[in-house]
Every structure is written in C-alpha cells, then in structure tokens.
Tab-separated table of C-alpha atoms and ligand atoms in Angstrom:
chain	number	residue	atom	x	y	z
A	27	MET	CA	-23.973	-16.219	33.716
A	28	ALA	CA	-24.353	-18.550	30.755
A	29	LYS	CA	-26.588	-17.259	27.990
A	30	GLN	CA	-30.148	-18.527	28.195
A	31	LEU	CA	-30.677	-21.279	25.647
A	32	GLN	CA	-33.521	-20.697	23.249
A	33	ALA	CA	-35.347	-22.524	20.505
A	34	ILE	CA	-34.214	-21.835	16.950
A	35	ARG	CA	-35.995	-18.870	15.385
A	36	GLY	CA	-39.057	-20.074	13.498
A	37	MET	CA	-39.101	-23.438	15.279
A	38	ASN	CA	-41.882	-23.531	17.827
A	39	ASP	CA	-42.447	-25.358	21.054
A	40	ILE	CA	-45.967	-26.698	21.170
A	41	LEU	CA	-46.858	-26.345	24.828
A	42	PRO	CA	-49.203	-28.522	26.912
A	43	GLU	CA	-52.073	-26.007	26.594
A	44	GLN	CA	-51.833	-26.253	22.819
A	45	THR	CA	-51.387	-29.981	22.326
A	46	PRO	CA	-55.091	-30.838	22.805
A	47	THR	CA	-55.914	-28.695	19.750
A	48	TRP	CA	-53.200	-30.431	17.747
A	49	ARG	CA	-54.405	-33.840	18.872
A	50	TYR	CA	-57.976	-32.941	17.984
A	51	LEU	CA	-56.929	-31.939	14.463
A	52	GLU	CA	-54.576	-34.877	13.969
A	53	ASP	CA	-57.160	-37.389	15.202
A	54	LYS	CA	-59.775	-36.004	12.793
A	55	VAL	CA	-57.348	-36.217	9.894
A	56	ARG	CA	-56.274	-39.738	10.799
A	57	ALA	CA	-59.830	-41.008	11.137
A	58	LEU	CA	-60.814	-39.487	7.817
A	59	LEU	CA	-57.822	-40.885	5.931
A	60	THR	CA	-58.474	-44.298	7.431
A	61	ALA	CA	-62.091	-44.148	6.247
A	62	TYR	CA	-60.849	-43.403	2.714
A	63	CYS	CA	-58.444	-46.369	3.060
A	64	TYR	CA	-55.187	-44.412	2.963
A	65	ARG	CA	-52.361	-46.099	4.841
A	66	GLU	CA	-49.724	-44.404	6.896
A	67	ILE	CA	-46.076	-44.375	5.851
A	68	ARG	CA	-43.280	-42.840	7.932
A	69	THR	CA	-40.058	-41.880	6.242
A	70	PRO	CA	-36.937	-40.275	7.733
A	71	THR	CA	-36.748	-36.561	8.409
A	72	VAL	CA	-33.363	-36.441	6.690
A	73	GLU	CA	-32.675	-37.623	3.148
A	74	SER	CA	-29.840	-37.368	0.653
A	75	SER	CA	-30.003	-33.860	-0.764
A	76	ALA	CA	-30.392	-35.369	-4.231
A	77	VAL	CA	-33.853	-36.693	-3.314
A	78	PHE	CA	-35.014	-33.088	-3.153
A	79	SER	CA	-32.846	-31.406	-5.783
A	80	ARG	CA	-33.829	-34.053	-8.310
A	81	GLY	CA	-37.403	-34.427	-7.127
A	82	ILE	CA	-38.534	-30.911	-6.305
A	83	GLY	CA	-36.279	-29.241	-8.870
A	84	ALA	CA	-32.999	-27.391	-8.448
A	85	GLY	CA	-34.489	-24.101	-9.657
A	86	THR	CA	-37.336	-23.985	-7.155
A	87	ASP	CA	-37.435	-21.629	-4.186
A	88	ILE	CA	-37.467	-24.560	-1.814
A	89	VAL	CA	-34.271	-26.145	-3.056
A	90	GLU	CA	-32.532	-22.955	-4.059
A	91	LYS	CA	-33.181	-20.852	-0.989
A	92	GLU	CA	-35.029	-22.663	1.755
A	93	MET	CA	-33.461	-26.047	2.346
A	94	TYR	CA	-31.420	-26.962	5.410
A	95	THR	CA	-28.503	-28.760	3.778
A	96	PHE	CA	-25.375	-29.954	5.525
A	97	GLN	CA	-22.546	-32.409	5.179
A	98	ASP	CA	-22.593	-35.277	7.616
A	99	ARG	CA	-19.412	-36.743	9.058
A	100	ASN	CA	-18.882	-38.888	5.967
A	101	GLY	CA	-19.000	-35.837	3.734
A	102	ASP	CA	-22.399	-36.809	2.254
A	103	SER	CA	-24.763	-33.992	1.457
A	104	LEU	CA	-27.957	-34.413	3.482
A	105	SER	CA	-31.035	-32.233	3.836
A	106	LEU	CA	-33.823	-31.869	6.349
A	107	ARG	CA	-36.953	-32.615	4.394
A	108	PRO	CA	-38.735	-29.468	3.183
A	109	GLU	CA	-41.769	-31.533	2.137
A	110	ALA	CA	-42.733	-35.192	2.224
A	111	THR	CA	-43.607	-36.230	-1.308
A	112	ALA	CA	-40.088	-36.716	-2.648
A	113	GLY	CA	-39.118	-38.893	0.332
A	114	CYS	CA	-42.313	-40.894	0.038
A	115	VAL	CA	-41.624	-41.588	-3.637
A	116	ARG	CA	-38.015	-42.484	-2.824
A	117	ALA	CA	-39.267	-44.981	-0.231
A	118	GLY	CA	-41.966	-46.321	-2.545
A	119	ILE	CA	-39.426	-47.053	-5.270
A	120	GLU	CA	-36.906	-48.500	-2.842
A	121	HIS	CA	-39.425	-50.946	-1.358
A	122	GLY	CA	-41.238	-51.827	-4.556
A	123	LEU	CA	-44.551	-50.268	-3.499
A	124	LEU	CA	-45.278	-48.334	-6.637
A	125	PHE	CA	-44.731	-50.221	-9.874
A	126	ASN	CA	-47.975	-51.570	-11.275
A	127	GLN	CA	-49.783	-51.035	-8.023
A	128	VAL	CA	-52.382	-48.807	-6.558
A	129	GLN	CA	-51.243	-47.155	-3.334
A	130	ARG	CA	-52.951	-44.639	-1.144
A	131	LEU	CA	-50.506	-43.288	1.424
A	132	TRP	CA	-50.260	-40.524	3.977
A	133	THR	CA	-47.722	-39.234	6.421
A	134	MET	CA	-47.650	-36.543	9.074
A	135	GLY	CA	-44.710	-34.745	10.623
A	136	PRO	CA	-42.282	-31.846	10.743
A	137	MET	CA	-40.855	-30.178	7.616
A	138	PHE	CA	-38.056	-27.630	7.492
A	139	ARG	CA	-37.607	-24.554	5.353
A	140	HIS	CA	-35.350	-21.591	5.968
A	141	GLU	CA	-37.953	-18.895	5.337
A	142	ARG	CA	-38.585	-15.580	7.022
A	143	PRO	CA	-40.648	-16.498	10.099
A	144	GLN	CA	-43.994	-14.745	10.481
A	145	LYS	CA	-47.533	-15.694	11.417
A	146	GLY	CA	-48.353	-18.920	9.605
A	147	ARG	CA	-44.825	-19.293	8.240
A	148	TYR	CA	-42.163	-21.067	10.233
A	149	ARG	CA	-38.851	-22.837	9.755
A	150	GLN	CA	-40.081	-26.030	11.300
A	151	PHE	CA	-43.718	-26.658	10.506
A	152	HIS	CA	-45.957	-29.698	10.229
A	153	GLN	CA	-47.714	-31.161	7.259
A	154	VAL	CA	-50.082	-33.957	6.550
A	155	SER	CA	-49.021	-35.243	3.175
A	156	VAL	CA	-51.306	-37.525	1.182
A	157	GLU	CA	-50.270	-39.365	-1.980
A	158	ALA	CA	-52.119	-41.666	-4.382
A	159	PHE	CA	-50.164	-43.746	-6.879
A	160	GLY	CA	-51.112	-45.794	-9.920
A	161	MET	CA	-54.348	-44.033	-10.917
A	162	LYS	CA	-54.398	-41.759	-13.907
A	163	GLY	CA	-58.029	-40.722	-14.366
A	164	PRO	CA	-59.659	-37.731	-12.690
A	165	ASP	CA	-61.573	-39.842	-10.152
A	166	ILE	CA	-58.637	-39.952	-7.784
A	167	ASP	CA	-57.951	-36.205	-8.170
A	168	ALA	CA	-61.592	-35.717	-7.221
A	169	GLU	CA	-61.348	-38.126	-4.291
A	170	LEU	CA	-58.456	-36.174	-2.785
A	171	ILE	CA	-60.287	-32.886	-3.094
A	172	LEU	CA	-63.531	-34.343	-1.741
A	173	LEU	CA	-61.647	-35.791	1.182
A	174	THR	CA	-60.267	-32.388	2.085
A	175	ALA	CA	-63.697	-30.795	1.623
A	176	ARG	CA	-65.105	-33.327	4.064
A	177	LEU	CA	-62.389	-32.473	6.550
A	178	TRP	CA	-63.254	-28.758	6.398
A	179	LYS	CA	-66.874	-29.656	7.027
A	180	GLU	CA	-66.024	-31.815	10.016
A	181	LEU	CA	-63.809	-29.111	11.465
A	182	GLY	CA	-66.369	-26.366	10.894
A	183	LEU	CA	-64.034	-24.610	8.433
A	184	ALA	CA	-66.036	-25.156	5.242
A	185	SER	CA	-67.316	-21.595	4.988
A	186	HIS	CA	-63.841	-20.164	5.577
A	187	VAL	CA	-61.921	-21.822	2.741
A	188	THR	CA	-62.224	-21.720	-1.026
A	189	LEU	CA	-60.857	-24.027	-3.665
A	190	GLU	CA	-58.677	-22.802	-6.516
A	191	LEU	CA	-58.005	-25.105	-9.391
A	192	ASN	CA	-55.845	-25.150	-12.502
A	193	THR	CA	-54.294	-27.539	-14.943
A	194	LEU	CA	-50.688	-27.366	-16.098
A	195	GLY	CA	-51.109	-29.884	-18.918
A	196	THR	CA	-48.411	-32.387	-19.727
A	197	LEU	CA	-44.732	-31.674	-19.283
A	198	GLU	CA	-44.378	-31.414	-23.077
A	199	ALA	CA	-47.138	-28.840	-23.332
A	200	ARG	CA	-45.506	-26.915	-20.508
A	201	GLN	CA	-42.124	-27.052	-22.208
A	202	LYS	CA	-43.561	-25.502	-25.326
A	203	TYR	CA	-45.394	-22.918	-23.298
A	204	ARG	CA	-42.278	-22.176	-21.330
A	205	THR	CA	-40.323	-21.398	-24.506
A	206	ASP	CA	-42.971	-18.939	-25.674
A	207	LEU	CA	-43.356	-17.426	-22.232
A	208	VAL	CA	-39.629	-16.822	-21.925
A	209	ALA	CA	-39.578	-15.265	-25.402
A	210	TYR	CA	-42.388	-12.920	-24.402
A	211	LEU	CA	-40.983	-11.992	-20.984
A	212	SER	CA	-37.456	-11.474	-22.339
A	213	ARG	CA	-38.766	-8.497	-24.294
A	214	PHE	CA	-39.510	-6.857	-20.927
A	215	GLU	CA	-36.530	-8.220	-19.039
A	216	ALA	CA	-35.296	-4.834	-17.858
A	217	GLU	CA	-38.693	-3.996	-16.353
A	218	LEU	CA	-39.122	-7.202	-14.377
A	219	ASP	CA	-38.432	-7.305	-10.645
A	220	GLU	CA	-35.155	-8.812	-9.608
A	221	ASP	CA	-36.539	-12.194	-8.504
A	222	SER	CA	-38.428	-12.570	-11.741
A	223	ARG	CA	-35.373	-11.697	-13.832
A	224	ARG	CA	-33.497	-14.462	-12.117
A	225	ARG	CA	-36.377	-16.871	-12.618
A	226	LEU	CA	-36.509	-16.122	-16.318
A	227	THR	CA	-33.852	-18.732	-16.934
A	228	ILE	CA	-34.388	-21.146	-14.057
A	229	ASN	CA	-38.125	-21.236	-13.346
A	230	PRO	CA	-40.068	-18.846	-15.591
A	231	LEU	CA	-43.514	-20.198	-14.694
A	232	ARG	CA	-43.066	-18.874	-11.175
A	233	ILE	CA	-43.014	-15.357	-12.630
A	234	LEU	CA	-46.718	-15.821	-13.271
A	235	ASP	CA	-47.489	-15.544	-9.591
A	236	SER	CA	-45.041	-12.747	-8.832
A	237	LYS	CA	-46.336	-10.261	-6.291
A	238	ASP	CA	-44.488	-7.335	-7.921
A	239	GLU	CA	-46.973	-4.880	-9.379
A	240	ASN	CA	-45.039	-3.997	-12.496
A	241	THR	CA	-44.261	-7.617	-13.226
A	242	ARG	CA	-47.931	-8.422	-12.824
A	243	LYS	CA	-48.806	-5.858	-15.456
A	244	ILE	CA	-46.376	-7.461	-17.888
A	245	VAL	CA	-47.654	-10.911	-17.029
A	246	ALA	CA	-51.242	-9.869	-17.704
A	247	ASP	CA	-50.589	-9.940	-21.462
A	248	ALA	CA	-48.347	-12.984	-21.469
A	249	PRO	CA	-49.343	-16.104	-23.377
A	250	VAL	CA	-51.575	-18.356	-21.262
A	251	LEU	CA	-50.875	-21.984	-20.595
A	252	GLN	CA	-54.494	-22.903	-21.296
A	253	ASP	CA	-53.905	-22.274	-25.014
A	254	TYR	CA	-51.182	-24.906	-25.028
A	255	LEU	CA	-53.052	-27.719	-23.365
A	256	ASP	CA	-53.135	-31.087	-25.079
A	257	GLU	CA	-56.502	-32.747	-25.645
A	258	GLU	CA	-56.036	-35.374	-22.947
A	259	SER	CA	-55.140	-32.861	-20.280
A	260	LYS	CA	-58.165	-30.810	-21.218
A	261	GLU	CA	-60.391	-33.842	-20.907
A	262	HIS	CA	-58.829	-34.752	-17.577
A	263	PHE	CA	-59.439	-31.275	-16.239
A	264	ASP	CA	-63.012	-31.097	-17.536
A	265	GLY	CA	-63.622	-34.501	-15.975
A	266	LEU	CA	-62.379	-33.290	-12.620
A	267	CYS	CA	-64.431	-30.084	-12.773
A	268	GLN	CA	-67.537	-32.081	-13.640
A	269	ARG	CA	-67.023	-34.434	-10.703
A	270	LEU	CA	-66.582	-31.547	-8.308
A	271	GLN	CA	-69.691	-29.807	-9.602
A	272	ASP	CA	-71.726	-32.989	-9.270
A	273	ALA	CA	-70.533	-33.359	-5.703
A	274	GLY	CA	-71.538	-29.778	-4.925
A	275	ILE	CA	-68.002	-28.469	-4.424
A	276	ASN	CA	-67.485	-24.837	-5.368
A	277	TYR	CA	-64.208	-23.913	-6.994
A	278	LYS	CA	-62.579	-21.141	-8.909
A	279	VAL	CA	-60.375	-21.857	-11.911
A	280	ASN	CA	-57.251	-19.774	-11.428
A	281	PRO	CA	-55.064	-19.791	-14.561
A	282	ARG	CA	-52.225	-18.160	-12.602
A	283	LEU	CA	-51.991	-21.007	-10.144
A	284	VAL	CA	-48.721	-22.765	-10.974
A	285	ARG	CA	-47.400	-24.047	-7.609
A	286	GLY	CA	-43.791	-23.734	-6.584
A	287	LEU	CA	-42.571	-27.225	-7.356
A	288	ASP	CA	-41.329	-28.531	-10.690
A	289	TYR	CA	-42.914	-31.925	-10.445
A	290	TYR	CA	-46.538	-31.039	-11.059
A	291	SER	CA	-48.407	-31.815	-14.254
A	292	ARG	CA	-52.087	-31.465	-15.066
A	293	THR	CA	-54.165	-30.831	-11.935
A	294	VAL	CA	-53.007	-28.309	-9.346
A	295	PHE	CA	-55.171	-27.000	-6.540
A	296	GLU	CA	-55.052	-24.912	-3.407
A	297	TRP	CA	-57.466	-24.384	-0.552
A	298	VAL	CA	-57.130	-20.791	0.575
A	299	THR	CA	-58.583	-18.749	3.385
A	300	ASP	CA	-58.701	-15.043	4.053
A	301	SER	CA	-58.805	-15.512	7.804
A	302	LEU	CA	-55.023	-15.870	8.170
A	303	GLY	CA	-53.716	-12.725	6.515
A	304	ALA	CA	-50.950	-13.216	3.986
A	305	GLN	CA	-50.328	-16.918	4.616
A	306	GLY	CA	-53.652	-17.948	3.159
A	307	THR	CA	-52.994	-21.396	1.680
A	308	VAL	CA	-53.885	-24.185	4.064
A	309	CYS	CA	-53.704	-27.105	1.666
A	310	ALA	CA	-52.078	-27.467	-1.720
A	311	GLY	CA	-51.445	-30.237	-4.164
A	312	GLY	CA	-51.734	-31.666	-7.596
A	313	ARG	CA	-50.777	-34.362	-10.011
A	314	TYR	CA	-47.150	-35.358	-10.432
A	315	ASP	CA	-47.123	-38.085	-13.031
A	316	ALA	CA	-43.444	-37.579	-13.863
A	317	LEU	CA	-41.954	-37.703	-10.374
A	318	VAL	CA	-41.603	-41.448	-9.858
A	319	GLU	CA	-39.624	-41.812	-13.076
A	320	LEU	CA	-37.596	-38.712	-12.271
A	321	LEU	CA	-36.484	-40.353	-9.028
A	322	GLY	CA	-35.495	-43.576	-10.748
A	323	GLY	CA	-38.681	-45.673	-10.724
A	324	LYS	CA	-40.922	-46.845	-13.529
A	325	ALA	CA	-43.392	-44.256	-14.810
A	326	THR	CA	-46.324	-44.194	-12.375
A	327	PRO	CA	-49.209	-41.743	-12.313
A	328	ALA	CA	-49.502	-39.969	-8.976
A	329	VAL	CA	-51.432	-37.204	-7.306
A	330	GLY	CA	-51.349	-35.772	-3.795
A	331	PHE	CA	-51.502	-32.787	-1.513
A	332	ALA	CA	-49.974	-31.352	1.620
A	333	MET	CA	-51.804	-29.597	4.388
A	334	GLY	CA	-50.139	-27.139	6.765
A	335	LEU	CA	-51.127	-27.977	10.330
A	336	GLU	CA	-49.942	-24.731	11.968
A	337	ARG	CA	-52.216	-22.707	9.697
A	338	LEU	CA	-55.164	-24.986	10.445
A	339	VAL	CA	-54.520	-24.778	14.182
A	340	LEU	CA	-54.394	-20.975	13.887
A	341	MET	CA	-57.714	-21.017	12.050
A	342	LEU	CA	-59.387	-23.327	14.552
A	343	GLU	CA	-58.194	-21.124	17.400
A	344	SER	CA	-59.054	-17.775	15.876
A	345	LEU	CA	-62.507	-18.963	14.822
A	346	ASP	CA	-63.035	-20.524	18.221
A	347	LEU	CA	-63.711	-23.928	16.704
A	348	VAL	CA	-61.748	-26.011	19.163
A	349	PRO	CA	-64.146	-28.133	21.204
A	350	ALA	CA	-63.542	-28.233	24.941
A	351	PRO	CA	-60.451	-30.399	25.150
A	352	VAL	CA	-60.936	-34.030	25.888
A	353	SER	CA	-60.784	-33.990	29.616
A	354	GLN	CA	-57.265	-34.195	30.942
A	355	SER	CA	-58.501	-33.589	34.432
A	356	VAL	CA	-57.443	-35.572	37.444
A	357	ASP	CA	-59.941	-38.030	38.962
A	358	VAL	CA	-58.169	-38.782	42.194
A	359	ALA	CA	-55.050	-37.447	43.871
A	360	LEU	CA	-53.118	-39.826	46.027
A	361	VAL	CA	-51.357	-38.509	49.121
A	362	SER	CA	-49.346	-40.611	51.486
A	363	MET	CA	-47.456	-40.415	54.769
A	364	GLY	CA	-44.821	-42.922	55.756
A	365	ALA	CA	-45.873	-45.589	53.270
A	366	GLY	CA	-42.287	-45.892	52.095
A	367	GLU	CA	-41.622	-48.560	49.549
A	368	LYS	CA	-45.119	-49.988	49.990
A	369	LEU	CA	-46.647	-47.002	48.174
A	370	MET	CA	-45.850	-47.703	44.552
A	371	PRO	CA	-46.860	-51.392	44.522
A	372	LEU	CA	-50.197	-50.385	46.050
A	373	VAL	CA	-50.679	-47.647	43.469
A	374	GLU	CA	-49.945	-50.096	40.666
A	375	GLN	CA	-52.441	-52.540	42.164
A	376	ILE	CA	-55.129	-49.857	41.902
A	377	ARG	CA	-54.089	-49.057	38.310
A	378	ASP	CA	-54.269	-52.765	37.423
A	379	SER	CA	-57.908	-52.880	38.408
A	380	TRP	CA	-58.855	-49.567	36.744
A	381	PRO	CA	-56.284	-48.613	34.091
A	382	GLU	CA	-58.228	-45.540	32.846
A	383	LEU	CA	-58.503	-43.928	36.278
A	384	ARG	CA	-56.641	-40.608	36.156
A	385	MET	CA	-54.718	-40.887	39.387
A	386	LEU	CA	-52.112	-38.286	40.259
A	387	VAL	CA	-49.628	-39.602	42.787
A	388	ASP	CA	-47.846	-37.071	44.971
A	389	CYS	CA	-44.213	-38.090	44.703
A	390	SER	CA	-42.781	-34.891	46.104
A	391	GLY	CA	-42.292	-36.354	49.575
A	392	GLY	CA	-43.527	-33.193	51.336
A	393	GLY	CA	-45.642	-32.891	54.470
A	394	PHE	CA	-49.260	-33.982	54.640
A	395	LYS	CA	-50.698	-30.469	54.555
A	396	GLY	CA	-48.767	-29.522	51.471
A	397	GLN	CA	-49.785	-32.716	49.745
A	398	MET	CA	-53.462	-32.063	50.499
A	399	LYS	CA	-53.136	-28.539	49.136
A	400	ARG	CA	-51.670	-29.836	45.905
A	401	ALA	CA	-54.362	-32.514	45.719
A	402	ASP	CA	-56.984	-29.798	45.956
A	403	ARG	CA	-55.261	-27.665	43.325
A	404	SER	CA	-55.053	-30.595	40.932
A	405	GLY	CA	-58.818	-30.408	40.495
A	406	ALA	CA	-59.292	-33.995	41.630
A	407	HIS	CA	-62.657	-35.031	43.017
A	408	TYR	CA	-61.183	-37.206	45.730
A	409	ALA	CA	-58.020	-37.542	47.697
A	410	LEU	CA	-56.883	-41.074	48.400
A	411	ILE	CA	-54.942	-41.058	51.640
A	412	ILE	CA	-52.482	-43.750	52.612
A	413	GLY	CA	-50.718	-43.600	56.014
A	414	HIS	CA	-49.498	-46.012	58.656
A	415	ASP	CA	-52.990	-46.728	59.960
A	416	GLU	CA	-54.325	-47.406	56.512
A	417	LEU	CA	-51.444	-49.705	55.634
A	418	ASP	CA	-51.894	-51.687	58.850
A	419	ALA	CA	-55.632	-52.056	58.306
A	420	GLY	CA	-55.446	-52.729	54.538
A	421	VAL	CA	-57.659	-49.728	53.747
A	422	ILE	CA	-57.450	-46.412	51.974
A	423	THR	CA	-59.068	-43.237	53.218
A	424	VAL	CA	-61.199	-41.566	50.561
A	425	LYS	CA	-61.829	-37.887	51.150
A	426	SER	CA	-64.000	-35.749	48.922
A	427	LEU	CA	-62.283	-32.533	47.899
A	428	ARG	CA	-65.372	-30.960	46.374
A	429	ASP	CA	-68.146	-31.360	48.951
A	430	ASP	CA	-68.565	-32.296	52.608
A	431	THR	CA	-69.353	-35.961	52.145
A	432	PRO	CA	-67.762	-37.504	55.227
A	433	GLN	CA	-64.555	-39.311	54.480
A	434	SER	CA	-64.588	-43.083	54.573
A	435	GLN	CA	-62.152	-45.908	54.825
A	436	VAL	CA	-62.413	-48.427	52.036
A	437	ALA	CA	-60.747	-51.813	51.808
A	438	VAL	CA	-58.136	-51.835	49.058
A	439	ALA	CA	-59.931	-54.702	47.301
A	440	GLU	CA	-63.154	-52.672	47.214
A	441	LEU	CA	-61.661	-49.312	46.351
A	442	VAL	CA	-62.219	-49.425	42.610
A	443	ASP	CA	-65.879	-50.437	42.905
A	444	TYR	CA	-66.358	-47.734	45.499
A	445	LEU	CA	-64.795	-45.087	43.266
A	446	LYS	CA	-66.618	-46.247	40.154
A	447	THR	CA	-69.977	-45.576	41.743
A	448	ARG	CA	-68.810	-42.031	42.489
A	449	ILE	CA	-66.741	-41.054	39.482
A	450	GLN	CA	-68.316	-41.050	36.051
A	451	GLU	CA	-66.261	-43.190	33.729
B	508	ATP	P1	-46.482	-20.774	0.410
B	508	ATP	O1	-46.896	-20.252	-0.929
B	508	ATP	O2	-47.389	-20.331	1.528
B	508	ATP	O3	-45.033	-20.597	0.697
B	508	ATP	P2	-45.910	-23.376	-0.565
B	508	ATP	O4	-46.440	-23.409	-1.933
B	508	ATP	O5	-44.465	-23.182	-0.354
B	508	ATP	O6	-46.728	-22.345	0.330
B	508	ATP	P3	-46.353	-26.170	-0.150
B	508	ATP	O7	-44.975	-26.551	-0.368
B	508	ATP	O8	-47.339	-26.487	-1.172
B	508	ATP	O9	-46.414	-24.627	0.231
B	508	ATP	O10	-46.862	-26.739	1.245
B	508	ATP	C1	-48.219	-27.074	1.494
B	508	ATP	C2	-48.743	-26.360	2.701
B	508	ATP	O11	-47.839	-26.420	3.787
B	508	ATP	C3	-48.953	-24.874	2.512
B	508	ATP	O12	-50.151	-24.651	1.870
B	508	ATP	C4	-48.965	-24.384	3.934
B	508	ATP	O13	-50.212	-24.623	4.541
B	508	ATP	C5	-47.932	-25.248	4.568
B	508	ATP	N1	-46.629	-24.553	4.625
B	508	ATP	C6	-45.711	-24.413	3.646
B	508	ATP	N2	-44.647	-23.734	4.073
B	508	ATP	C7	-44.891	-23.427	5.382
B	508	ATP	C8	-44.157	-22.737	6.404
B	508	ATP	N3	-42.946	-22.248	6.187
B	508	ATP	N4	-44.730	-22.618	7.632
B	508	ATP	C9	-45.958	-23.123	7.888
B	508	ATP	N5	-46.678	-23.780	6.963
B	508	ATP	C10	-46.164	-23.940	5.729
B	509	MG	MG1	-43.255	-21.535	0.219
C-alpha cells in the first residue's frame, strides 16, 4: 500500500474546530488596526533570497540556519519568507510608498523557519506584522506599544503578558560597542559555548542573550550598551518611557534584550508571557531606521512589530478566553425526494430572499429516512421537505425537528416570512 501522505513536520493543519478561534483573534486584530488607521498590504510568500540576507542580516540565526531557500527553475535563489518586514520594505520601495511619506501598514500570513518544532514553535507559523514609516519621534513607538496593550485588554490577556523594553542606540553607537564587546569576550573565548564562539565574529550582540550558564556568567561583567548610547537615542528612549508611564503601561527595562535581527536600532521591545513555557514571546518589535536604505531606498525612519498568532491562540485556549464561537449552526436542513433538477433552482430562490439563512441542503441522494436522520443530526431547527406533492402544489413542508409543533405546508413565496417569525435572525 502507498505510504500515507502527511503534512510537513512543524507545519500544522488548522482544523474546522480551531478556525473560529483564529477568526476571532484575526477579526479583533483587524478591527483594532483599522481603528488606528493602519492599512493592509499583502506581499508574496516567496522573495529573492537577497531581500532577507541583505535585510535581516547574513549572520542572523534566521538567515544562517532557519530559512527555506531553494533554486527555482531559472536558477534564481528564492526563499520562503521567514518574517514580513523585509518584504514589506522591498514592496514599499518598489512602489514608491515610503520616500517622504508617512505610512502605517500591516500584513498577516504564514512565515517559514526551519526550527526544531515544539509547543509554540513551528516551521510554518503565522504573524501579524505591523510597520510604521516616516516618523522618527517616540510618539509612534508609543502608539505601536499602546495598540498592542489595547489588544491584550480586549482579548482578556492583559494580566498574562509583560512588556520588556530596551534601546540599542544608533548603528554607530552599536558598532563602537560591538568592538569593545568583542575585545572583552575574546579574552574568554575558550570558555564560551560553541554557538557563542561562532557568533563572536558574525553576531556578537546575540551572545548577550545566550542561554548557556557559563556564557551568562562571562556576559554579566561585559561592557553594557547603555554606556555607549548617544544623546539623541537616550532622549528618544526616555521620551518613550515617559509616554508609556503616562498612559499607565507597566514595563521592565531589560538591557539584555537585543533581538535576533540586525536591522534594529534604538527601541526594541517584547511582550512576554509565562503561560506558554519556553516559547514566551508573543509579540516583538522595534525601530529599524536603517532598513529602508539597506534595501536600496532613501533613508526612512521606521518602527514595527510582529505578533505570533499560534502562541496567542494557545494562550486564549489554555486560559479559556475564547468566547463561544460565532454560531456556525444550521438553521434549516433541506431534504428532498424526486425533485430532480428542480431542486437547486428552488433552493437558490429561497437563498435569494434570505441570503443569511444557514440552509444545509442534502445532496447525498439517499433515501428519505436517511436524509431526515442527517437533518436531525445537523442540529437544524427545521427540516424543509420537498417531494413530488410539494412541487406540484408549489409548497414546502416545514417540519420542526426540536419540538412537536405540527408540520405545515407553506407556499414557496411565503416560506421566508414564515421562517423568519420562527427563527431568530
Ligand atoms: P524566538 O526568540 O521565540 O525564536 P524570534 O525573536 O525569532 O522569537 P521574531 O522573529 O521576533 O521571533 O518573531 C515575532 C514573533 O513571532 C515571536 O515573538 C513569536 O511570537 C512568533 N514566532 C517566531 N518564530 C516562531 C515559530 N517558529 N513558531 C511560532 N511562532 C513564532
Ligand atoms: Mg527565533
């Protein structure tokens, strides 16, 4: 027998029982972003690999180890997007949306990273990615954080997440810091864990959030980025902190928060939860003033974040915060005997006069008894029965499936009014 086909490891099917939770979350996010006047952009799932290697940084975990990269039939190197920002910036430059303009954009969809699958970490996962271009002051950083805080409140998650905040300063300040950090860490090179040793030359800042105990001890005495900050970055950060305090948002400044991507400067933040085990970050972002220029556009200030939907769905489920799903129940089940080709036009006529009616039509062509059984199992309130007699007389038999109201025959033209008085809209 042929081997059973299966989904790719780490790439999940989202089954019909789960989609109402997803829709609930997505609808909330969409409504909120619309209220803050962010506009949706949709970019391709596949981009030239250079969009990511140049944008995210060749020395980052994502590009170095996690990206799905392949050659297409023309021999071009393409990658499945591991995140959405680089593609969004690519599109913004290509279509002239960024230069000298203010843009608030968002997108939602699947991302791909070849990581070790575990709870909250998958190879295909979904993000909402939000980007704001053309604004350099801390107001917009604050707006993005306040927007997410409002979302947690609306979802009932506010008491389960905390905000961590840091500033990375300008790229120049970071460069200088990087040199000193590497000098310091090189003295302990032999004692560092293997990953950190490798990062020493390609991405030394990532060593700061190493999970290795010995490395952490060494890092504890390393120079701190905060001592290298330029005046303007300091002011920007203080401005953001002040705005958050005034808005009543609690946060913790975490000097070790560096984020995995090269393109950040100044503000970085993460919303973390302890209700998901190890995969605790549900939303992460920051300022990336250098990215637009790096990808070939004119220098444009930018700030954004990405939210992991799987982790939020897991939280909503485990905290039992999913409201009873918007009813997907069946209002009426239609069974028929011998109506032949007359059935579907009649059904459509009913739908024309009440498009929202949830009418399940039995198309299985089985016997009457079986159809009635299925109608009952569907949970419908009424069965609509169409047979020879009904067709001849221009009526439909309406039979209650939930109580012993006697069945009645209703003229097709009057059916919708008849049903409306009985079924709550
Ligand atoms: P982590 O440290 O958990 O690997 P990251 O820094 O790589 O996260 P980002 O690139 O900032 O994550 O992505 C933003 C958000 O997307 C994360 O906070 C998380 O909620 C979600 N996310 C990232 N990678 C995955 C994944 N493999 N599976 C599910 N969600 C993910
Ligand atoms: Mg990661």
